[in-house]
Coordinates of C-alpha atoms and ligand atoms in Angstrom, one line a residue:
Chain A
M1108 CA 41.5 -19.0 29.5
L1109 CA 42.8 -20.4 26.0
H1110 CA 45.7 -22.1 27.7
L1111 CA 43.1 -24.2 29.7
L1112 CA 41.4 -24.4 26.8
Q1113 CA 44.4 -25.9 24.4
L1114 CA 45.2 -28.0 27.1
E1115 CA 42.2 -30.1 27.5
W1116 CA 42.2 -30.2 23.6
L1117 CA 45.8 -32.1 23.9
K1118 CA 44.3 -34.5 26.3
M1119 CA 41.3 -35.2 24.3
R1120 CA 42.0 -35.2 20.4
H1121 CA 43.6 -38.3 20.9
Y1122 CA 41.2 -39.9 22.9
R1123 CA 38.8 -42.1 21.1
P1124 CA 35.5 -42.2 23.1
F1125 CA 35.8 -39.0 22.5
K1126 CA 35.4 -39.2 19.0
V1127 CA 32.9 -41.7 19.1
I1128 CA 30.7 -39.9 21.4
M1129 CA 30.7 -36.9 19.3
A1130 CA 30.6 -38.8 16.2
L1131 CA 27.5 -40.7 17.6
Y1132 CA 25.7 -37.1 18.5
M1133 CA 26.1 -36.1 15.1
V1134 CA 24.2 -38.7 13.6
L1135 CA 21.8 -39.4 16.1
L1136 CA 20.6 -35.9 16.2
P1137 CA 18.7 -35.9 12.6
L1138 CA 17.7 -39.4 13.1
C1139 CA 16.3 -38.8 16.4
F1140 CA 14.5 -36.0 15.4
L1141 CA 13.3 -37.7 12.1
S1142 CA 11.9 -41.0 14.5
F1143 CA 9.5 -38.3 16.2
K1144 CA 7.3 -39.4 13.4
T1145 CA 6.7 -42.9 14.4
S1146 CA 8.0 -43.3 17.6
F1147 CA 5.7 -41.0 19.9
D1148 CA 2.3 -41.5 20.8
F1149 CA 1.0 -37.8 20.2
P1150 CA -2.7 -36.9 20.2
R1151 CA -4.3 -37.3 17.4
E1152 CA -5.7 -33.5 17.0
F1153 CA -1.9 -33.3 16.6
D1154 CA -0.6 -32.0 13.3
I1155 CA 2.3 -33.8 13.5
D1156 CA 3.5 -32.5 9.8
S1157 CA 3.9 -28.8 11.8
L1158 CA 6.9 -30.5 14.0
F1159 CA 9.7 -30.1 10.9
I1160 CA 8.3 -26.9 9.6
F1161 CA 9.4 -23.7 11.1
P1162 CA 9.0 -21.9 14.0
N1163 CA 8.2 -25.5 15.5
I1164 CA 11.4 -27.1 14.4
W1165 CA 13.4 -25.2 16.8
L1166 CA 12.2 -27.1 19.7
Y1167 CA 11.5 -30.5 18.4
M1168 CA 14.9 -30.5 16.8
G1169 CA 16.2 -29.0 20.1
Y1170 CA 14.2 -31.6 22.1
A1171 CA 15.6 -34.8 20.4
G1172 CA 18.6 -33.2 21.1
N1173 CA 17.7 -33.0 24.6
W1174 CA 18.1 -36.4 24.8
L1175 CA 21.0 -36.9 23.1
S1176 CA 22.9 -34.0 25.7
F1177 CA 21.5 -36.0 28.4
L1178 CA 23.1 -38.9 27.7
F1179 CA 25.7 -38.6 25.6
L1180 CA 27.2 -35.4 26.5
G1181 CA 26.4 -36.0 30.3
F1182 CA 29.1 -39.5 29.6
L1183 CA 31.4 -37.0 28.1
A1184 CA 31.4 -35.2 30.9
I1185 CA 31.9 -38.2 33.6
L1186 CA 35.0 -39.4 31.8
L1187 CA 36.2 -36.0 31.1
I1188 CA 37.0 -35.7 35.1
V1189 CA 36.9 -39.9 36.4
R1190 CA 39.8 -40.5 33.8
E1191 CA 41.8 -37.9 35.3
F1192 CA 41.5 -40.1 38.7
S1193 CA 41.8 -43.5 37.6
Y1194 CA 45.2 -42.5 35.7
K1195 CA 45.8 -40.3 38.5
T1196 CA 46.9 -37.3 36.0
A1197 CA 44.5 -35.5 38.1
R1198 CA 47.4 -35.4 40.8
Q1199 CA 50.1 -35.0 38.4
N1200 CA 48.5 -31.9 36.5
I1201 CA 48.5 -30.3 40.1
M1202 CA 51.7 -31.6 40.8
T1203 CA 53.5 -30.2 37.3
G1204 CA 52.4 -27.3 38.0
M1205 CA 48.2 -26.4 38.1
S1206 CA 46.4 -24.7 40.5
R1207 CA 43.3 -27.0 41.8
R1208 CA 41.2 -24.3 40.2
E1209 CA 42.6 -24.2 36.8
F1210 CA 42.2 -27.7 37.1
I1211 CA 38.6 -27.0 37.2
G1212 CA 38.3 -24.2 35.5
G1213 CA 39.8 -25.6 32.6
K1214 CA 37.3 -28.4 32.3
M1215 CA 34.6 -26.1 32.7
I1216 CA 35.7 -23.8 29.5
F1217 CA 35.8 -27.2 27.7
M1218 CA 32.4 -28.4 28.6
L1219 CA 31.4 -25.2 27.5
A1220 CA 33.0 -25.0 24.2
V1221 CA 31.6 -28.7 23.6
S1222 CA 28.1 -27.1 24.3
V1223 CA 28.8 -24.5 22.2
A1224 CA 29.4 -26.7 19.6
A1225 CA 26.6 -28.8 19.9
T1226 CA 24.6 -25.8 19.8
L1227 CA 25.8 -24.7 16.6
Y1228 CA 25.6 -28.4 15.5
Y1229 CA 22.3 -28.2 16.0
T1230 CA 21.0 -24.6 14.6
L1231 CA 22.7 -26.0 11.1
L1232 CA 20.3 -28.9 11.4
V1233 CA 17.4 -26.7 12.2
L1234 CA 18.4 -24.3 9.7
A1235 CA 18.8 -27.3 6.7
F1236 CA 16.1 -29.6 7.6
G1237 CA 13.9 -26.3 8.1
F1238 CA 14.2 -24.7 4.8
F1239 CA 13.7 -27.9 3.1
N1240 CA 11.2 -29.0 4.7
T1241 CA 9.2 -25.5 4.8
D1242 CA 7.6 -24.5 2.0
Y1243 CA 6.7 -21.0 2.6
I1244 CA 9.7 -18.9 4.5
V1245 CA 8.6 -16.4 6.0
M1246 CA 11.7 -14.7 7.9
Q1247 CA 9.4 -13.7 10.6
R1248 CA 8.5 -17.5 10.6
V1249 CA 12.3 -18.8 10.6
T1250 CA 13.4 -16.5 13.5
E1251 CA 10.5 -16.5 15.8
Q1252 CA 11.6 -19.3 18.5
M1253 CA 15.6 -18.6 17.5
Y1254 CA 15.4 -18.4 21.5
Y1255 CA 16.1 -22.1 21.6
I1256 CA 19.3 -21.7 20.7
P1257 CA 20.7 -20.2 23.7
R1258 CA 18.6 -22.5 26.2
F1259 CA 20.1 -25.7 23.9
C1260 CA 23.4 -24.5 24.5
L1261 CA 22.6 -23.9 28.3
M1262 CA 20.9 -27.4 28.7
S1263 CA 23.5 -29.1 27.4
F1264 CA 26.1 -27.3 29.8
G1265 CA 24.0 -27.8 32.7
Y1266 CA 23.6 -31.8 32.2
M1267 CA 27.7 -31.7 31.4
C1268 CA 28.0 -29.8 34.8
F1269 CA 25.5 -32.0 36.5
A1270 CA 27.3 -35.5 35.3
F1271 CA 30.3 -33.8 36.0
L1272 CA 30.1 -32.9 39.8
I1273 CA 29.3 -36.5 39.8
G1274 CA 32.2 -37.7 38.8
L1275 CA 34.0 -35.6 40.9
W1276 CA 32.1 -36.6 43.4
I1277 CA 32.4 -40.8 42.8
R1278 CA 35.4 -40.9 40.6
R1279 CA 34.3 -44.1 39.5
T1280 CA 33.2 -44.3 35.8
G1281 CA 30.3 -47.0 35.9
L1282 CA 29.0 -45.7 39.3
A1283 CA 28.9 -42.3 38.2
I1284 CA 27.1 -42.9 35.1
L1285 CA 24.7 -45.3 36.8
F1286 CA 23.9 -42.4 39.6
Y1287 CA 23.6 -40.0 36.8
L1288 CA 21.0 -42.0 35.6
T1289 CA 19.4 -43.1 38.6
Y1290 CA 18.8 -39.8 40.1
T1291 CA 17.6 -38.3 36.6
I1292 CA 15.3 -41.0 35.4
I1293 CA 14.1 -42.8 38.8
L1294 CA 15.2 -40.5 41.8
E1295 CA 14.2 -36.7 40.3
P1296 CA 11.0 -37.7 39.3
L1297 CA 10.3 -40.0 42.7
L1298 CA 11.0 -36.9 44.9
R1299 CA 8.7 -34.6 42.8
L1300 CA 6.1 -37.2 42.8
L1301 CA 6.4 -37.1 46.6
T1302 CA 6.6 -33.5 46.6
Y1303 CA 3.9 -33.0 44.2
T1304 CA 1.4 -35.4 46.3
R1305 CA 2.8 -35.2 50.5
I1306 CA 5.2 -32.2 51.0
F1307 CA 3.5 -29.4 48.9
P1308 CA 1.0 -30.7 47.4
K1309 CA -0.1 -29.7 43.7
S1310 CA 2.1 -26.9 44.1
K1311 CA 4.7 -25.9 41.4
I1312 CA 7.4 -26.4 43.9
S1313 CA 7.6 -30.0 42.4
D1314 CA 8.7 -28.6 38.8
Y1315 CA 11.2 -26.8 40.2
Y1316 CA 14.2 -29.5 41.1
P1317 CA 17.3 -29.5 39.1
L1318 CA 17.1 -31.6 36.5
N1319 CA 13.8 -31.1 35.3
A1320 CA 14.4 -27.5 35.1
I1321 CA 17.3 -28.1 32.9
E1322 CA 15.1 -30.6 30.6
D1323 CA 12.5 -28.1 30.6
L1324 CA 14.8 -25.5 28.8
V1325 CA 13.7 -27.5 25.6
H1326 CA 10.8 -29.5 26.4
F1327 CA 7.9 -30.9 23.9
F1328 CA 5.7 -29.1 26.3
S1329 CA 7.0 -26.1 25.8
D1330 CA 4.7 -26.0 22.8
A1331 CA 1.6 -24.6 24.0
R1332 CA -0.7 -26.7 21.6
L1333 CA 0.7 -29.8 22.4
Q1334 CA 0.5 -28.9 26.1
A1335 CA -3.4 -28.3 25.9
L1336 CA -4.1 -31.6 24.5
M1337 CA -2.2 -33.8 26.6
S1338 CA -3.2 -32.1 29.9
S1339 CA -6.8 -32.8 28.3
K1340 CA -5.7 -36.5 28.6
N1341 CA -5.8 -36.0 32.5
T1342 CA -2.2 -37.9 33.8
P1343 CA -1.9 -37.9 37.2
F1344 CA 1.4 -35.7 37.6
S1345 CA 2.1 -32.3 36.2
L1346 CA 2.5 -32.3 32.5
Q1347 CA 3.5 -28.5 32.2
A1348 CA 6.7 -27.4 31.3
L1349 CA 8.2 -25.2 33.4
P1350 CA 7.7 -21.6 31.4
G1351 CA 10.7 -21.0 29.3
W1352 CA 12.1 -17.7 32.0
E1353 CA 11.8 -19.7 35.0
A1354 CA 13.2 -22.7 33.3
V1355 CA 16.4 -20.5 32.2
L1356 CA 16.2 -18.8 35.8
F1357 CA 16.5 -22.6 37.6
S1358 CA 18.9 -23.6 35.4
T1359 CA 21.5 -21.1 35.9
F1360 CA 20.8 -21.3 39.2
Y1361 CA 21.7 -25.0 39.4
I1362 CA 24.3 -24.8 37.3
A1363 CA 26.5 -21.9 39.1
L1364 CA 25.6 -24.4 42.3
F1365 CA 27.2 -27.1 40.2
I1366 CA 30.2 -25.1 39.2
F1367 CA 30.5 -23.9 43.1
L1368 CA 30.4 -27.6 44.1
S1369 CA 32.9 -28.7 41.9
F1370 CA 35.6 -26.2 42.9
W1371 CA 34.7 -27.1 46.5
L1372 CA 35.0 -30.4 46.5
M1373 CA 38.3 -30.4 44.3
A1374 CA 39.8 -27.6 47.1
R1375 CA 39.0 -29.9 50.1
R1376 CA 40.2 -33.5 48.8
D1377 CA 43.3 -35.5 48.5
L1378 CA 43.9 -36.4 45.2
Chain B
M1072 CA 73.4 -22.1 50.3
K1073 CA 69.9 -21.1 48.8
P1074 CA 67.4 -22.5 50.5
I1075 CA 65.1 -25.3 48.0
L1076 CA 62.4 -26.4 50.6
N1077 CA 62.1 -25.9 54.0
I1078 CA 59.2 -28.0 56.4
E1079 CA 58.2 -27.2 59.8
G1080 CA 56.0 -29.3 61.8
L1081 CA 54.1 -30.6 59.1
S1082 CA 51.8 -33.5 60.1
K1083 CA 49.1 -35.6 58.1
H1084 CA 46.2 -37.8 59.8
Y1085 CA 44.0 -40.4 58.3
G1086 CA 41.4 -41.5 60.8
S1087 CA 43.7 -42.1 64.2
L1088 CA 47.1 -42.9 61.9
T1089 CA 49.0 -40.6 62.2
A1090 CA 51.3 -41.0 58.8
V1091 CA 53.5 -37.6 58.8
D1092 CA 54.0 -36.3 63.0
G1093 CA 55.5 -33.1 63.1
L1094 CA 57.9 -33.4 60.3
N1095 CA 60.9 -30.7 60.0
L1096 CA 63.2 -30.9 57.0
S1097 CA 65.3 -28.6 55.0
V1098 CA 67.0 -28.6 51.3
E1099 CA 69.3 -26.5 50.2
Q1100 CA 70.7 -26.1 47.0
G1101 CA 73.0 -28.9 45.0
Q1102 CA 71.9 -31.7 47.9
V1103 CA 70.8 -34.7 46.3
Y1104 CA 68.6 -35.2 49.4
G1105 CA 67.4 -38.6 50.0
I1106 CA 64.2 -39.4 51.9
L1107 CA 64.7 -43.0 53.5
G1108 CA 62.0 -45.0 55.6
P1109 CA 60.5 -47.9 55.8
N1110 CA 57.6 -49.0 53.9
G1111 CA 54.8 -46.6 55.2
S1112 CA 56.6 -44.5 57.5
G1113 CA 55.3 -41.4 55.3
K1114 CA 57.6 -40.7 52.9
T1115 CA 54.9 -40.2 49.6
T1116 CA 52.4 -38.7 52.1
T1117 CA 55.3 -36.4 53.0
L1118 CA 55.8 -35.3 49.2
G1119 CA 52.7 -35.3 48.5
M1120 CA 51.7 -32.5 50.8
V1121 CA 54.8 -30.1 49.9
M1122 CA 53.2 -30.8 45.7
D1123 CA 50.1 -29.7 47.4
I1124 CA 47.6 -32.9 46.4
I1125 CA 47.8 -33.9 50.0
R1126 CA 46.1 -31.2 52.6
P1127 CA 48.4 -31.2 55.7
D1128 CA 46.4 -31.5 59.1
A1129 CA 49.1 -28.9 60.6
G1130 CA 52.1 -27.6 59.9
T1131 CA 53.9 -25.4 56.5
Y1132 CA 56.1 -25.6 53.9
N1133 CA 58.1 -23.2 51.5
W1134 CA 59.9 -23.8 48.3
F1135 CA 62.6 -21.5 47.2
G1136 CA 62.5 -19.1 50.1
G1137 CA 58.9 -18.9 50.1
I1138 CA 57.9 -18.1 46.1
N1139 CA 54.0 -18.7 45.5
V1140 CA 53.6 -22.2 45.5
R1141 CA 52.0 -22.9 41.6
E1142 CA 54.6 -21.0 40.6
A1143 CA 57.3 -23.1 42.3
R1144 CA 55.4 -26.3 41.4
K1145 CA 56.1 -24.9 38.0
R1146 CA 60.3 -25.1 38.8
I1147 CA 60.1 -28.7 40.2
G1148 CA 60.0 -32.2 38.2
T1149 CA 57.9 -34.4 40.1
L1150 CA 57.6 -38.5 39.7
L1151 CA 55.7 -39.2 42.7
E1152 CA 54.8 -43.1 43.7
T1153 CA 53.8 -44.0 40.2
P1154 CA 54.2 -42.8 36.4
N1155 CA 51.4 -41.2 35.7
F1156 CA 50.3 -40.9 32.0
Y1157 CA 47.2 -40.7 29.4
P1158 CA 47.6 -44.5 28.5
Y1159 CA 46.3 -43.7 24.8
M1160 CA 48.6 -41.2 24.3
N1161 CA 52.4 -41.4 23.4
G1162 CA 55.1 -40.3 24.9
V1163 CA 55.5 -37.0 23.1
Q1164 CA 52.1 -36.4 23.3
N1165 CA 52.0 -37.2 27.0
L1166 CA 55.3 -34.8 27.1
K1167 CA 53.2 -32.4 25.3
V1168 CA 51.0 -31.7 28.1
V1169 CA 53.8 -31.4 30.9
A1170 CA 55.0 -28.8 28.6
H1171 CA 52.0 -27.2 27.6
I1172 CA 50.6 -27.1 31.9
K1173 CA 55.0 -26.0 33.2
K1174 CA 54.6 -23.1 29.9
T1175 CA 57.7 -24.1 28.6
K1176 CA 58.7 -22.1 25.4
S1177 CA 59.7 -24.9 22.4
P1178 CA 60.3 -27.7 25.2
D1179 CA 63.5 -30.3 23.7
I1180 CA 61.1 -33.0 23.7
D1181 CA 63.6 -35.2 21.8
G1182 CA 66.1 -34.3 23.5
L1183 CA 64.6 -35.7 27.1
L1184 CA 63.4 -39.0 25.2
E1185 CA 66.9 -39.3 23.8
M1186 CA 68.1 -39.0 27.2
V1187 CA 66.2 -41.5 28.6
D1188 CA 66.5 -43.9 25.9
L1189 CA 62.9 -44.1 24.7
H1190 CA 63.7 -42.5 21.5
Q1191 CA 62.5 -45.7 19.7
R1192 CA 59.2 -46.1 21.4
K1193 CA 58.2 -42.5 21.6
A1194 CA 55.1 -43.1 18.7
A1195 CA 54.5 -45.9 20.6
P1196 CA 51.1 -45.1 23.3
F1197 CA 51.8 -45.4 26.8
H1198 CA 50.3 -48.1 27.9
T1199 CA 52.0 -50.3 25.3
Y1200 CA 55.3 -49.3 27.5
S1201 CA 57.3 -51.5 29.9
L1202 CA 57.3 -50.6 33.5
G1203 CA 61.5 -49.4 33.0
M1204 CA 59.9 -47.2 30.1
K1205 CA 57.3 -46.0 32.2
Q1206 CA 59.6 -44.9 34.9
R1207 CA 61.7 -43.2 32.5
L1208 CA 59.4 -41.8 30.7
A1209 CA 58.3 -40.2 34.0
I1210 CA 62.0 -38.9 34.7
A1211 CA 61.8 -37.4 31.1
A1212 CA 58.2 -35.7 32.2
A1213 CA 59.9 -34.6 35.3
M1214 CA 62.9 -32.6 33.1
V1215 CA 60.8 -30.6 31.4
G1216 CA 61.4 -27.0 31.2
N1217 CA 64.4 -27.4 32.8
P1218 CA 63.5 -27.8 36.6
D1219 CA 65.4 -26.1 39.3
A1220 CA 64.2 -29.2 41.6
L1221 CA 63.7 -32.8 41.4
I1222 CA 61.5 -34.6 42.9
F1223 CA 61.6 -38.9 42.9
D1224 CA 59.8 -40.8 44.9
E1225 CA 61.1 -44.4 44.7
P1226 CA 62.0 -44.4 41.0
T1227 CA 63.6 -47.8 40.6
N1228 CA 60.4 -49.4 42.5
G1229 CA 59.7 -52.6 40.4
L1230 CA 63.0 -52.5 38.2
D1231 CA 64.8 -55.3 37.2
P1232 CA 68.3 -54.5 38.0
E1233 CA 69.0 -53.8 35.0
G1234 CA 66.5 -50.8 34.8
I1235 CA 67.2 -49.7 38.2
A1236 CA 70.9 -49.6 37.9
E1237 CA 69.7 -47.6 34.7
V1238 CA 67.6 -45.4 36.5
R1239 CA 70.2 -44.7 39.1
D1240 CA 72.8 -43.7 36.3
L1241 CA 70.1 -41.2 35.5
I1242 CA 69.8 -39.7 38.5
V1243 CA 73.3 -39.6 39.5
R1244 CA 73.9 -38.0 35.5
I1245 CA 71.3 -35.4 36.7
A1246 CA 72.3 -34.6 39.8
E1247 CA 75.7 -33.8 37.9
Q1248 CA 74.3 -30.9 36.2
G1249 CA 73.7 -29.2 39.9
K1250 CA 70.1 -29.7 40.3
T1251 CA 68.5 -30.3 43.6
I1252 CA 67.1 -33.5 44.1
I1253 CA 65.0 -34.6 46.5
M1254 CA 64.4 -38.8 46.2
A1255 CA 62.4 -40.4 48.8
S1256 CA 63.1 -44.7 49.2
H1257 CA 63.3 -47.4 51.5
I1258 CA 66.3 -48.9 49.9
L1259 CA 69.4 -48.2 51.7
D1260 CA 71.9 -49.0 49.1
E1261 CA 70.2 -46.7 46.8
V1262 CA 70.1 -43.6 49.0
E1263 CA 74.3 -44.4 50.0
K1264 CA 74.6 -45.2 46.2
I1265 CA 72.8 -41.7 44.8
C1266 CA 72.3 -39.3 47.5
S1267 CA 74.8 -36.3 49.4
H1268 CA 72.2 -36.2 52.4
V1269 CA 69.6 -38.3 53.9
A1270 CA 67.1 -37.9 56.4
I1271 CA 65.6 -41.2 58.1
I1272 CA 62.0 -41.4 58.8
K1273 CA 59.8 -44.0 60.6
K1274 CA 56.4 -43.5 61.4
G1275 CA 56.1 -39.9 60.3
Q1276 CA 59.0 -38.8 62.8
L1277 CA 62.3 -37.7 61.5
L1278 CA 65.1 -39.4 63.4
A1279 CA 68.4 -38.3 61.9
T1280 CA 69.5 -35.8 59.1
G1281 CA 72.6 -34.9 57.6
S1282 CA 74.9 -35.6 54.9
V1283 CA 75.1 -39.4 53.6
G1284 CA 78.7 -39.5 54.7
A1285 CA 78.2 -38.6 58.3
I1286 CA 75.6 -40.8 58.8
M1287 CA 77.2 -43.2 57.5
D1288 CA 81.0 -43.5 58.2
S1289 CA 80.7 -41.4 61.2
D1290 CA 80.6 -44.5 63.1
I1291 CA 83.6 -47.1 61.7
T1292 CA 83.5 -49.4 65.0
I1293 CA 87.5 -51.0 66.1
E1294 CA 87.3 -53.3 68.4
V1295 CA 90.2 -53.6 71.1
A1296 CA 91.9 -55.4 73.7
A1297 CA 95.3 -55.2 76.2
E1298 CA 96.6 -56.6 78.9
D1299 CA 95.6 -53.3 81.2
L1300 CA 92.2 -52.7 79.7
E1301 CA 91.4 -49.7 82.0
A1302 CA 94.4 -47.8 81.1
L1303 CA 93.5 -48.3 77.3
K1304 CA 89.8 -47.3 78.4
Y1305 CA 91.5 -44.3 79.5
I1306 CA 93.4 -43.1 77.0
L1307 CA 90.9 -43.7 74.8
K1308 CA 88.3 -41.4 76.2
D1309 CA 90.8 -39.1 76.4
D1310 CA 91.3 -38.4 72.6
D1311 CA 89.0 -36.7 70.6
K1312 CA 88.5 -38.0 67.8
I1313 CA 87.1 -40.9 69.6
S1314 CA 83.2 -40.4 70.2
A1315 CA 82.3 -43.1 72.2
V1316 CA 83.8 -46.2 74.1
Q1317 CA 82.2 -49.0 75.2
S1318 CA 83.0 -52.6 77.0
I1319 CA 82.1 -55.6 75.3
G1320 CA 81.9 -58.1 77.9
T1321 CA 85.2 -58.1 80.0
D1322 CA 88.3 -58.7 77.8
K1323 CA 87.2 -56.0 75.1
L1324 CA 86.8 -52.8 74.1
S1325 CA 84.3 -50.9 70.8
I1326 CA 85.4 -47.8 69.9
S1327 CA 83.6 -45.4 67.9
L1328 CA 86.0 -43.1 65.3
D1329 CA 85.5 -40.2 63.0
D1330 CA 86.4 -42.2 59.4
D1331 CA 89.3 -39.7 58.5
Y1332 CA 91.1 -42.4 61.4
G1333 CA 91.3 -45.7 61.2
T1334 CA 93.8 -48.8 63.1
A1335 CA 96.6 -47.3 62.6
Y1336 CA 95.4 -44.4 64.3
I1337 CA 94.8 -46.2 67.5
N1338 CA 97.5 -48.1 67.3
A1339 CA 99.7 -45.6 66.9
L1340 CA 98.1 -43.7 70.4
A1341 CA 98.4 -47.2 72.4
F1342 CA 101.9 -47.5 71.8
R1343 CA 102.6 -43.9 72.9
H1344 CA 101.5 -44.8 75.9
N1345 CA 103.2 -47.6 76.3
I1346 CA 100.1 -50.2 75.9
T1347 CA 100.4 -52.8 73.7
L1348 CA 97.3 -53.7 72.0
T1349 CA 96.5 -57.6 71.9
H1350 CA 93.6 -57.4 69.6
L1351 CA 92.4 -55.1 67.1
V1352 CA 90.0 -55.5 64.5
M1353 CA 88.0 -52.9 62.3
K1354 CA 84.5 -53.0 62.3
Q1355 CA 83.1 -50.8 59.2
K1356 CA 79.4 -50.6 60.0
K1357 CA 77.3 -50.4 57.4
L1358 CA 74.8 -47.8 56.2
E1359 CA 72.4 -51.0 57.0
T1360 CA 72.9 -51.7 60.7
E1361 CA 73.6 -48.0 61.5
F1362 CA 69.8 -47.5 59.6
L1363 CA 68.3 -50.5 61.7
E1364 CA 69.9 -48.7 64.4
I1365 CA 68.7 -45.8 63.8
T1366 CA 64.8 -46.7 63.1
R1367 CA 64.7 -48.8 66.3
N1368 CA 66.0 -45.9 68.8
A1369 CA 63.5 -43.2 69.0
A1370 CA 65.6 -40.4 69.8
P1371 CA 66.0 -37.6 66.9
K1372 CA 70.2 -37.7 65.9
Q1373 CA 71.9 -34.9 64.3
Y1374 CA 75.0 -35.4 62.3
Ligands
ATP1748 N1 44.4 -42.3 51.4 C1 45.2 -43.0 53.1 N2 44.1 -43.0 53.3 C2 44.3 -43.9 54.6 N3 45.4 -44.1 54.8 C3 46.8 -43.6 54.1 C4 46.5 -43.1 52.7 N4 47.7 -42.8 52.2 C5 48.5 -43.2 53.1 N5 47.8 -43.7 54.9 C6 49.2 -44.9 55.0 O1 49.7 -43.4 55.4 C7 51.0 -44.1 56.0 C8 52.3 -43.6 55.4 O2 52.2 -43.6 53.8 P1 53.1 -43.8 53.1 O3 52.5 -43.8 51.5 O4 53.5 -42.4 53.3 O5 54.3 -44.4 53.2 P2 55.7 -44.6 52.7 O6 56.9 -44.0 53.2 O7 55.4 -44.2 51.0 O8 55.7 -46.0 52.3 P3 56.3 -46.7 51.1 O9 57.5 -46.8 50.7 O10 55.5 -48.5 51.2 O11 56.1 -45.9 49.3 C9 50.8 -45.4 55.9 O12 50.6 -46.2 57.2 C10 49.9 -45.4 54.6 O13 48.9 -46.6 54.9
MG1749 MG1 55.6 -44.6 48.9

C-alpha cells in the first residue's frame, strides 16, 4: 500500500498541473465560501450570517468544497489516469513489473490520500473561520455537525472515483472532461427529471442517481431551515437533499461500483 | 541451458486480422534472440503478449521455467516500440520510478546513465531529449535492477547511422555481460550483427528458427559445370556435406553446402573422381536473399 502511494507521489510531485490544481483548490475554498454572502439568492427570511458560524459553517464550507472537489479533484483524477495512457507509461509500468491491480490500486490510494488532504484542509478552514466568526463559543455547537468531515471526504473521493472511471474508459483528456461535465450537469439531471415525471412519477427514486447521491453528502439543502424556506417557493423539481444516511449509503455503493468497474476495465483491456 | 521464455500456440486476432497465429518459440539463457519479420508481422504484438499488456486469444507462455508472471517481469527489462517516460520528469527521476516499481534497493542510476552516455543531460526533462537520447534512456531503464533478460523491440528505430551504431554497440556490450536478449527487428543486417539466434516470422506465423549461423551460412551456394554434367551431379548428390544439387539450365549445377566447406572441397572432390571442372563459382547467399526466400516460402523450416 505504502509502496504504491510512494510510487504515485514520485510521479506527481514534479507534475505542474497537480501543484496548480491543489493550489487553486486551497485558494478558492475560502473565497468560494465567502462569496456565498453575495452570490446566492437566499430567501429573504434566511439569516445569511448564520452560515459563517458554528455549527452551520461545517455544512456551508463543505458546500463550497463540494463544487471545488467536483471540478478540481475530478479533473485531477482524469489527468491522473489519462496521461498514463497518453505517455504510454501505463503499459511501461505493467511491463516493468506491476500487476494491473496494483496499477489501479495505487491510483485509488492516491485519490484517497488527496481526498483526505482536502478534508483536512476543509476542517482546518472551518475551525479557523468558525472560531473567528462565532462570538460565543459553545463547544457542543462546534462539534455538533462534525459528521460533515467524513461526508466531505466521501464526497471528494466519490467525485474522483467517478472521474477516474471516465478517464480510464475514454482515455482522452478533453473528451473525458467534457463527458464528466456533461453527464453531471446535464445528462443526470435530465435523467432524474425524466424519472421524476415519467418513469416513477413523484417518487424519490430520481434522487438516487450516483452523482446526485454524492452531491447530497454535503448540500445546501441538507440544512432543514433553508430547505423549508426554499420549497415554499414551489419549484417544479424535487429540491430535497437526501437524508444524510441515505446519501452515505448510496454514495458508498456507487463508489464501490466505480472502483470495481475501474479494476474490471483495466483487467480486460489491452494497453 | 536454462529456459528463459517458452511460447506455445500464442495467437491474437484484431477483428478479422490475425496478428499472431499459433506461434511457438523458446529462448534459452544467454541467447541473443532476434525476432525478424517484415512490418506488421506481429513482432510487437507477440512481445506485448508475453509482457502482459496485450491479452492473447489463445496459447500460453511462461518465463524462467514458469514462475509468477509479475515477479518474472521484475527480472526483465523492456523497451517495446517506443521509449515511454514521464515527459516532465528528468532522466534520473524517470529511472527512479522504474527502480521503485522493480523494488530495486539502491539502484546505480548514475552508473546506468553513464553507460548510455546520458550523464550530461540527466537533469533535463525527458521531453527535451532527442530521439536517440530517449532511446538510450529506455535502454538504461531496461537495465535497472540488473535484469536477467531484456526485450528490445526495434531499438534502433528512427535513429541516424551514428545513433544506430551506438545503440547496437550498447546491446552487444549488454549481451557480453551474459544477459539473455530478445530483440525484434525488421532489419536483417541488425539481426545478423547482433543476434546469436533468430526466429523469422511473417503474418504472425513462424517461418524458421535456429542459430543465426545456421540460417545465414548453411546455404553457401556454389555453381559448377563440367564436361560430364551427369557424372558430376551423381558424385555431388552422393556427398554428405552437400545438402542440395539443382540444375541451372542445361550446363550448370547449383549446389548448397555446409559453410565449413568451400570451393576447394568441391574441386578436390571432383578431382578425386577424375572430373575436370570447367566452372566453379562461389555464391555466398546473404541473409537478405535467405530472408526473402524464407518469407516467400510458406512451410516452416527448422535449422
Ligand atoms: N491495436 C490494434 N488494433 C488493430 N490491429 C492491430 C493492433 N495492433 C496491431 N495490429 C495489427 O496487427 C499486425 C501486427 O502488428 P505488430 O505491431 O505486432 O507488427 P510488427 O511486427 O511489430 O511490425 P513493425 O515492424 O511495423 O513494428 C499488424 O497488421 C497491425 O496492423
Ligand atoms: Mg513493432
